[in-house]
Structure formats: C-alpha cells, structure tokens
XYZ file of C-alpha atoms in Angstrom:
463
model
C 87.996 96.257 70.501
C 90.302 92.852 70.378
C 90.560 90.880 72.942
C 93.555 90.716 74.511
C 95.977 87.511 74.466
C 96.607 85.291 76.717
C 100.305 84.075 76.994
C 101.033 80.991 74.639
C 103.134 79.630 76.886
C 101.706 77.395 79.731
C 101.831 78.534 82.674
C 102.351 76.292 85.535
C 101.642 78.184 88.091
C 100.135 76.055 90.665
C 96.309 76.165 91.522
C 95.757 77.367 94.904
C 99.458 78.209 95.649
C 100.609 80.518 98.458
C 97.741 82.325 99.862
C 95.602 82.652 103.132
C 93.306 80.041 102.069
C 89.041 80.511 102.410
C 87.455 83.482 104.241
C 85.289 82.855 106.728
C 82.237 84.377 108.385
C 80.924 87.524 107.529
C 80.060 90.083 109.775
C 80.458 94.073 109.754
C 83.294 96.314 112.189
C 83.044 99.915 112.705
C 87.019 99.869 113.206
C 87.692 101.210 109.319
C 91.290 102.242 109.686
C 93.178 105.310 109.642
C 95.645 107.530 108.727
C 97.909 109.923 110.225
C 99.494 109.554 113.876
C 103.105 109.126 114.712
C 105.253 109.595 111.550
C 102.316 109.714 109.171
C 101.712 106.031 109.733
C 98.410 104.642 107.740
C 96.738 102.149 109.285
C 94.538 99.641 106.765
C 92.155 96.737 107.495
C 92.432 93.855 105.043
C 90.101 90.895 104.693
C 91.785 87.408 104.355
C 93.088 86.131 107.419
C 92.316 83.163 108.073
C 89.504 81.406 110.775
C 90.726 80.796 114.393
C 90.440 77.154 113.955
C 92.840 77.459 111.117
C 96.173 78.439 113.856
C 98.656 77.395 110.840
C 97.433 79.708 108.729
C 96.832 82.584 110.657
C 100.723 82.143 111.644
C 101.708 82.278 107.935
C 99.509 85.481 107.385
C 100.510 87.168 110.330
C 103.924 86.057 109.177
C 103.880 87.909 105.969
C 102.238 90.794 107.628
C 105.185 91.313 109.939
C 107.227 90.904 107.128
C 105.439 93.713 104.878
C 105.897 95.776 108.132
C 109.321 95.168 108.272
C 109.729 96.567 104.830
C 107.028 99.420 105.136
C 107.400 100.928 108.426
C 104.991 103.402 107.397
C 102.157 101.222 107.152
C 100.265 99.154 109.868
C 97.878 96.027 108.813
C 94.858 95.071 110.739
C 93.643 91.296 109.403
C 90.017 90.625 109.403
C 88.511 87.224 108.864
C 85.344 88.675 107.142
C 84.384 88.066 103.877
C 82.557 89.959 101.328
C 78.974 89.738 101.342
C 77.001 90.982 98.338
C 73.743 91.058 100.484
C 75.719 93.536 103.072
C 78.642 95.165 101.056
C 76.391 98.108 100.437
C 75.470 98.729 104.303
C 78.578 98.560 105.024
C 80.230 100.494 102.840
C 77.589 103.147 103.472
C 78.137 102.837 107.298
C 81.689 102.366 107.175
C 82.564 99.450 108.644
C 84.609 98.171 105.180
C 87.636 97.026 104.903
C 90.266 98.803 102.787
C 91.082 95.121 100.804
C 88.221 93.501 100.586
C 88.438 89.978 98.368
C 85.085 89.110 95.733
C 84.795 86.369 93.621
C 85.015 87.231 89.588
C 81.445 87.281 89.347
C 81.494 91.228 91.144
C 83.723 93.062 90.033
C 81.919 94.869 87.086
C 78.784 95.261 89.151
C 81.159 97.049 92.053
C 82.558 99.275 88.885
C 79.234 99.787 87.476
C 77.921 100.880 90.451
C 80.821 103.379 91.559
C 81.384 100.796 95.172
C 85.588 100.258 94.220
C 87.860 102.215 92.844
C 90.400 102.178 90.668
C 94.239 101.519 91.318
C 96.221 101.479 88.133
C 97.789 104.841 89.555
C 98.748 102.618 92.321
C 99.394 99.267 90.511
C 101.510 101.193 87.710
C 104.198 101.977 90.591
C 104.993 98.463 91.189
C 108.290 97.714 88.387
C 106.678 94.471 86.691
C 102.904 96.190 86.653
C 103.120 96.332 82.489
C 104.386 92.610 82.812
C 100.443 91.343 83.928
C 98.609 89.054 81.502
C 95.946 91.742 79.656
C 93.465 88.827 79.533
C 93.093 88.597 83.005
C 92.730 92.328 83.540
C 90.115 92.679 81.527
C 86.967 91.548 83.464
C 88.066 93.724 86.478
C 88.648 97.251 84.287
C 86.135 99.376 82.703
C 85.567 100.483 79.680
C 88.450 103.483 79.674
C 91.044 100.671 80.833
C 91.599 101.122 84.426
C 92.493 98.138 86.823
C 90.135 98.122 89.588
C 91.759 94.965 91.341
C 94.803 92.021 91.469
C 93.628 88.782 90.496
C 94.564 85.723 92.319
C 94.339 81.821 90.548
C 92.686 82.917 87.410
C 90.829 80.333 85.342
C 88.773 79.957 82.349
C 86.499 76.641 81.897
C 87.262 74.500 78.969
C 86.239 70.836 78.129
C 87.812 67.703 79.280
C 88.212 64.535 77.614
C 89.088 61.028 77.378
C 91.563 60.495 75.246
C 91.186 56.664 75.441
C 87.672 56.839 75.106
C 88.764 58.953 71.378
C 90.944 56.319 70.163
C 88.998 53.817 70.811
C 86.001 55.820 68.736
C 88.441 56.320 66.122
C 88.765 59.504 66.978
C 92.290 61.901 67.090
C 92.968 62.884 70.648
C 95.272 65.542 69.303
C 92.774 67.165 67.495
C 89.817 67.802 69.978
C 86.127 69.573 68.995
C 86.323 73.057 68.569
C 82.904 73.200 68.100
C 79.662 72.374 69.879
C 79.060 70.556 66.260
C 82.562 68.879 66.751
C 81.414 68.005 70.493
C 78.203 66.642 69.579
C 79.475 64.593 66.348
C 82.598 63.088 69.298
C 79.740 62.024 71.771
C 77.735 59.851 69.322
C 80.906 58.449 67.883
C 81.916 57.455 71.746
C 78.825 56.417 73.174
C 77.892 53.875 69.657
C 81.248 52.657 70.077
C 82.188 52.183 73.811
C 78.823 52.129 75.911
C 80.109 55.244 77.526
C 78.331 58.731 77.903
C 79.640 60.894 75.137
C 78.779 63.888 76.285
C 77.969 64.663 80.528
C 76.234 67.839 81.700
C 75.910 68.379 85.358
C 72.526 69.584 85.996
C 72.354 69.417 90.452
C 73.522 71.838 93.123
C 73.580 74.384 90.989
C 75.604 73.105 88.391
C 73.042 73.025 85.521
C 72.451 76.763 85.613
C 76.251 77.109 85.714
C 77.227 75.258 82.924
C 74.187 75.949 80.851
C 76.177 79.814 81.361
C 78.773 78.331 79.795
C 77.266 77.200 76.248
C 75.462 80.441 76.314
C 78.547 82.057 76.337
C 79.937 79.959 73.573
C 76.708 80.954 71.592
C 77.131 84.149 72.204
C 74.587 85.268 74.726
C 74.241 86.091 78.243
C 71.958 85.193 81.412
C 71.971 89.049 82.597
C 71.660 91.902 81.382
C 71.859 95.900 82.487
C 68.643 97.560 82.779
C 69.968 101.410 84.194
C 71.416 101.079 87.327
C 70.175 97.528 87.822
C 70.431 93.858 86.347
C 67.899 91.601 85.610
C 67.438 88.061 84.007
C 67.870 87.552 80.205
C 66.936 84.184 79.994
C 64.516 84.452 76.554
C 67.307 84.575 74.113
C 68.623 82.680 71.204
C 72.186 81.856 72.761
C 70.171 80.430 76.142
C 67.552 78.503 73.372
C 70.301 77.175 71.490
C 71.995 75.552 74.319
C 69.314 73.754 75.917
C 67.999 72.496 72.214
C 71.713 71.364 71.995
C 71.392 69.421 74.950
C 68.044 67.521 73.958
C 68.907 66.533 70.368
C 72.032 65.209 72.324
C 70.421 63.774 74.873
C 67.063 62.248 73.180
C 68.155 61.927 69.336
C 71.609 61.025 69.735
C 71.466 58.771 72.709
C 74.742 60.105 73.275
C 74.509 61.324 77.168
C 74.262 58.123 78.679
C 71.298 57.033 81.085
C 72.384 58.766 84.467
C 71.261 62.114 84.718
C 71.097 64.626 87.276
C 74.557 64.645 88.374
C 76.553 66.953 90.423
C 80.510 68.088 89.985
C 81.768 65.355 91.717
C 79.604 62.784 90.319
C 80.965 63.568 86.801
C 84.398 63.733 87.810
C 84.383 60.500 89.360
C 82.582 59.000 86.886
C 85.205 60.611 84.401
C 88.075 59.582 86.925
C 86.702 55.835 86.089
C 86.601 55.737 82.674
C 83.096 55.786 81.943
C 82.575 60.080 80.687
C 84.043 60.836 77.192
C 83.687 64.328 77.605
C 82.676 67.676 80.040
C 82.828 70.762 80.737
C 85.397 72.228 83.092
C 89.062 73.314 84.468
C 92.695 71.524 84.035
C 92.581 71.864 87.426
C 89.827 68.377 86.969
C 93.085 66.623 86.836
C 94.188 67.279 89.979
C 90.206 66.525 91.646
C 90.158 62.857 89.462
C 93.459 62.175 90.511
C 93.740 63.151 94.089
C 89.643 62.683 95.258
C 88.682 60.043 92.686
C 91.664 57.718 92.323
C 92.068 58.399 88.280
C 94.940 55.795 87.779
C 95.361 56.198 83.805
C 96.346 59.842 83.996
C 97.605 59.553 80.170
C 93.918 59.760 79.396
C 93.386 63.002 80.438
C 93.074 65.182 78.199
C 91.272 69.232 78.013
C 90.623 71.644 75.289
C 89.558 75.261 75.186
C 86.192 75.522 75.127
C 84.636 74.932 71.811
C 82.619 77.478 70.434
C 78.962 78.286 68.410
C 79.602 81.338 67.029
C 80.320 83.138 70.835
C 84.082 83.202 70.745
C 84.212 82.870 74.554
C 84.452 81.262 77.671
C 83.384 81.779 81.551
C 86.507 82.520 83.636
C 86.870 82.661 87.307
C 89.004 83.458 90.397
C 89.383 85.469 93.306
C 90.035 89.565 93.344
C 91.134 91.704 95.264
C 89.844 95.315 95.388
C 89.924 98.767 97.989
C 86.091 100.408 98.399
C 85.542 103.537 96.867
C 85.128 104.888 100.068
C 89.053 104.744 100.906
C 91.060 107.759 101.183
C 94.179 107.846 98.942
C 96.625 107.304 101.216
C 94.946 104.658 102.853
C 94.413 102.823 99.374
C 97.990 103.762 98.470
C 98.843 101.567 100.931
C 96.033 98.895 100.152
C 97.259 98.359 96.988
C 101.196 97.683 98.206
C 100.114 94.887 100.013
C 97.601 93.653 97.634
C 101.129 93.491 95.804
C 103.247 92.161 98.183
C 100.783 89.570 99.174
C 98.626 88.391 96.095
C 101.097 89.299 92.930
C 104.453 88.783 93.990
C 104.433 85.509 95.154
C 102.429 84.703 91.707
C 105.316 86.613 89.878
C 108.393 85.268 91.401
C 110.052 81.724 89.772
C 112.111 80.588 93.231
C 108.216 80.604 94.797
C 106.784 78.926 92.218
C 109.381 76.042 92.215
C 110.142 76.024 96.266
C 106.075 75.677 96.461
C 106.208 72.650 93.358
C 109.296 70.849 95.280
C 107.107 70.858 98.349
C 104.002 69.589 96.310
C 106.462 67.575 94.601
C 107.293 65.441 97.960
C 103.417 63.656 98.079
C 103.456 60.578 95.284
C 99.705 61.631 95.381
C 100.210 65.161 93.747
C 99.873 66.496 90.431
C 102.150 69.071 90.402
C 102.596 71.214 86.705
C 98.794 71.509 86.355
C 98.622 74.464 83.879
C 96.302 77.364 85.296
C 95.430 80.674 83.083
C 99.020 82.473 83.249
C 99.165 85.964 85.448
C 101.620 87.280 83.506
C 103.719 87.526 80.108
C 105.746 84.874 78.165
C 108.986 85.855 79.259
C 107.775 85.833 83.121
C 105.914 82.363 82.818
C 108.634 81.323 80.914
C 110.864 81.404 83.871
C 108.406 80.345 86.203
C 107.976 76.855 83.492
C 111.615 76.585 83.862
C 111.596 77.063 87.547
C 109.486 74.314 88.205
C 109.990 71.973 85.600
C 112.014 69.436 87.437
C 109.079 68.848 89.875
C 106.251 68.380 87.088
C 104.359 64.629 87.332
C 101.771 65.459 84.912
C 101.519 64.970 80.967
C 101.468 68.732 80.096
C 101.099 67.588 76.096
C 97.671 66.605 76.866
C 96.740 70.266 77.941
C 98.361 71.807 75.147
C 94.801 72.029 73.283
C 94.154 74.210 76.217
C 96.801 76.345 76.392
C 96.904 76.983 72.413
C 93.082 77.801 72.122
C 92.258 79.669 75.195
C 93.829 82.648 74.085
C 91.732 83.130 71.038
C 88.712 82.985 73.893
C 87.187 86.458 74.879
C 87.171 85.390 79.164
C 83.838 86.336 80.782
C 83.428 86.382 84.057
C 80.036 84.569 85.842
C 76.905 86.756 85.719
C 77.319 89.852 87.658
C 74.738 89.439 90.478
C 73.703 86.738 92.413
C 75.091 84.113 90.225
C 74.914 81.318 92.562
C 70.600 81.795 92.576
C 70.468 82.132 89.479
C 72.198 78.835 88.545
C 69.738 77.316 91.402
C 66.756 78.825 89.218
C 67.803 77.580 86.069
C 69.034 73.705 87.399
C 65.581 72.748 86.733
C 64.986 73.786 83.437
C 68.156 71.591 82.703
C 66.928 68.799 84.447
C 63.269 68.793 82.546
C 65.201 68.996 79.314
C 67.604 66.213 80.549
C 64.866 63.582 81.638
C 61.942 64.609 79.848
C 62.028 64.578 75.852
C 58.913 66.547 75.122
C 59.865 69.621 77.986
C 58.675 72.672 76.755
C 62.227 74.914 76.835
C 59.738 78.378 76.213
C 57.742 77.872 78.844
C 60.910 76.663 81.192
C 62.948 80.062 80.130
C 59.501 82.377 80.885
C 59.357 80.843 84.288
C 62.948 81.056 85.862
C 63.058 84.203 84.152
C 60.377 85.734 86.260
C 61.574 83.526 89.653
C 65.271 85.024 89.000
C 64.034 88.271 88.126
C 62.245 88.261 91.897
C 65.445 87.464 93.120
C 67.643 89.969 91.717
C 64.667 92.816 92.881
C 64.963 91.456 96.627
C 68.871 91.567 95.912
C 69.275 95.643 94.579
C-alpha cells in the first residue's frame, strides 16, 4: 500500500503550542467514571492535567474544562495528573482504575492495537466536520491495518538531518541541495571535516541516544530493532539494516576521519556544539533550531539548515509525538464522550488559524524566540495554508532553509520508535555505538549477539 502524503506546504504550527504541558506521576485510581445519573450525564476521567506545583496550568486546563462543560452540558470531566505507564497500563486496565483518555508517547500505540488494550474511534472522530481534513501521514502509525484511527495526535514530528550551511559553502558544497543519501552524507562529512577542521558527520552515542539514533539509520536501511513474535515482541538486532548502520558509522568514523575526535556525546552536547559552529551535520528535528537558538546561543541562524532524512534503500524515517487514546475497556457512551474532548482539547486548537497566530504574536513578543519553526503539518494544504497565512507576520526564522525538509519528508514512510520499551532498548544498544565509535577493530557481530540477548531479557520481564 502507498504511503500516504504529507502536506507540501509547511506547516508552521508551533512546537509545543497550547496544551497542558508534561504529565506527572503515575499512580492507579479505582474512581473509573460513569455514566448515567441526572439527565443521562456521562462522567469521564482524562489524564493530562497538570502537577500541583504547576497552579498556572492547572487554571488553564480547568479553564478549558469549564468551557467544554459549558458547551456539553451532558458531559462531566474529572482531570487526573497520572500518566501512562507501560509497566502498569495492563493492571490497571484489568482492575479498572484507567482513565477514559489516557495520553502515550508514539512508540505505543501499535502495541496497545496489537494487543486489543484501545479502541478505535473513527466512528467517533468521523462526527467532528473537519475529521476528513487530518494529515493521512500522521494517522497512520496509530491505525491498523483495516484503517481505523485509534487516537488524535498532538505535535507530530519526524527526525531529519541538520546542517551547516556555512560549514557547505565553505566545503564547496551547495546548501540548497543537501544529501539524500547516507552515500551523499558520508561523501559531505569528508568534504567538511578536510576542509574546515570541523566534524562532518556527529552521532550521539550517551543517555540513550546511540540506540536511538542508530534506530534511525536502520530505518533508513530498511530494517527494524523489533520485531512480532505472536502475541509478543522481541529484539531484532542481527540484521542487515542494523549491520549496515553501524559499518556506516566506522568507515566514517576510522577511514574517513570525518567524525571529529570527541565522541560520546549526548543531545545537548551536539547541539551546542552545532549551535557554535563546529558540527557540519546530525541527525534530528527543525525543532533543533529553536534548542541552538534559545539554550545554546546560535547567533548565525542563516546557517541553519535541515533536510529530510536521507535514505539507504529504507524510504523512511522515525516520527514522534504524543497520542491520545480511550482503553478498550470504555463503554460507548463514555468514549463517545472521550473522544469530543480529545477534539475540543488536542485538535481544535491545532486546527484553528486565529490560535495559531494569537499563540505566534505572543511567542512573537520575546526577541529570544523562534517563532515559524515548521513542525510535521496535522492537517491538509488548504488548512495549513491558512494557518501559514495566519501567522506569517510573526515568523523570525529563515523558513527557506527548511524547505529541504518540508519537500522530502513527504516521500518518507513515518515510523514510529520501537513498540516496547524503547527507551531500554536504546540504553542496551548505546554501547555497541560507543565500541564502534572509539574502538576501530570492535567486533559489531559479537556487539549485536549481546544486546540482543540483554534486550531480549528485558522485553520478557516487560510482557
């Protein structure tokens, strides 16, 4: 089957705009809601509300709840400020202490369909007038294989790679024309570092940032760190696509000379080593801009520059964000109602132009900013067309230099992050890409065999 388009035109939606902000400690409640009672109200618990230490945001969110209210007298919101847990989901859900909107990172969602834990809400979604209006792309990790919607995105992304476009010039290289390749990417980094002193080419490799970017080139190679083994996943680690990457990195790193001498670096490291001038090129977000800018004091912002993600033979890229689903345990009317506020809450405000530019003016006020970062678009090109237009008198930032972005992304199948336990898996496989990135003669085989077997513990312990 194709994969669906993404909108061509940017959308300039901003990154973490409107919203209730991080969830905070987990812990179960044996209050699951209701139905019923005076005038058929339905009553539904929803996770998001923000931590008692946070009193400004727990006014906005029992703001907008009042608000919904006010408009659906029929339904009454109880705010929880748990958080999905993939280590107690299942307890819960069995024992009933759930919410009815519960919000999961994009690394869930197909295990939660796979595993019959959500349900789906396209009969529910499709009654809300700009439903058919929703960017297919970003629907398409959180539906199964018959095409129904199990969930509203929120802040969708997909990684890409970032680059100097100084450092390209000054290699003789075209900043307009980035690598679309991991060929392209490795041919850029030798032509920087010989003619700069700067690292071509950075890979993070601490905190778990190895074993999530090495996810990334496997998905450009076309393979996968998971895999479905019945009703269960365990490590794939021993493939060609997983191989291929880390060989990648060593030629790159030990024949090239084209990484530079500081290894084991974390996000941050790279990004302020990027937001100084001394990184020609790495993996990750538009959204960079904003970090290098605002944390790192990037001062020549006309050098940024990002690309889709370039590609060895994979034809994809790792996307991310935050979902929100109703538990398969929900009565209808009860998710009915879920899914209305999911909608007034989480898609509206993404949908609708006079938020997008009142929430850019704002942003707009802080010299500071970067407001116009483009993010992966929510909906179609008429929609983000408006919302562009909306906010266009408020953009600081040099949207030609993401156009790369924005024009090759949609030819990207989007995959979301393994399915379970991502975040130990990445810790497993950060020091296979740290041998391989400080020792020229590691042996990749044996590497693989080993965190295969550690993650494959892990995932066990974790089903």
């Amino acid at each position: 089957m194709a994969t669906p388009r993404l909108s061509r035109v940017a959308a300039l939606l901003l990154s973490g705009i409107a919203g209730a902000g991080l969830l905070t400690a987990c812990g179960s409640d044996d209050n699951a809601g209701g139905s019923g009672g005076d005038g058929g109200t339905v009553t539904i618990r929803v996770q998001g509300l923000p931590p008692g230490t946070d009193q400004a945001g727990q006014d906005q969110f029992n703001a907008k709840i009042a608000e919904f209210e006010e408009q659906n007298p029929d339904i009454t919101i109880e705010a929880s400020t748990n958080e999905y847990d993939p280590q107690t989901f299942s307890a819960l859900l069995a024992g009933g202490g759930v919410e009815d909107v519960i919000r999961v990172p994009l690394t869930e969602p197909q295990g939660l369909i796979q595993r019959g834990q959500v349900q789906p809400i396209t009969q529910y979604l499709d009654e809300w007038e700009h439903a058919d209006e929703i960017n297919p792309q970003v629907l398409e990790p959180i539906s199964d294989a018959d095409g129904e919607v199990y969930g509203i995105p929120r802040s969708p992304f997909a990684l890409g790679l970032v680059y100097n476009r100084a450092l390209f010039e000054q290699a003789g290289l075209d900043p307009d024309a980035p690598p679309a390749t991991w060929d392209d990417v490795r041919t850029a980094a030798q032509a920087i570092s010989a003619a700069t002193g700067a690292a071509g080419f950075v890979h993070e490799s601490k905190d778990g940032t190895g074993g999530w970017q090495l996810t990334m080139l496997a998905y450009a190679h076309g393979g996968d760190l998971e895999k479905p083994d019945g009703d269960t996943y365990v490590a794939d680690f021993q493939n060609d696509a997983v191989r291929d990457s880390l060989e990648l990195l060593r030629e790159m790193r030990w024949t090239d000379q084209s990484m530079g001498e500081t290894q084991l670096l974390n996000q941050d490291d790279v990004i302020r080593q990027f937001a100084a001038g001394q990184v020609g090129m790495f993996m990750g977000t538009p959204g960079t801009y904003r970090v290098a800018k605002q944390n790192f004091g990037m001062e020549e912002t006309a050098n940024y520059g990002v690309t889709s993600m370039p590609q060895a033979g994979g034809d994809a890229t790792m996307s991310g964000g935050e979902i929100f689903m109703v538990p398969a345990s929900v009565p209808e009317d009860r998710a009915a109602a879920a899914v209305k506020w999911m909608v007034f809450y989480y898609a509206e405000p993404q949908y609708d132009p006079e938020t997008a530019a009142a929430e850019a003016e704002a942003l707009a006020q802080d010299p500071a900013a970067a407001v116009g970062v483009p993010v992966l678009p929510m909906f179609d090109d008429a929609q983000q067309q408006l919302i562009n237009d909306a906010i266009a008198p408020f953009v600081n930032v040099e949207l030609e230099n993401f156009q790369p972005y924005l024009t090759g992304t949609p030819e990207l199948e989007l995959k979301p992050e393994p399915p379970l336990n991502a975040q130990a898996l990445y810790q497993v496989l950060d020091p296979v890409v740290q041998a391989v990135l400080t020792d020229a003669d590691a042996d990749i085989d044996a590497l693989l065999a080993s965190a295969e077997d550690e993650a494959n513990r892990q995932l066990a312990a974790a089903q």
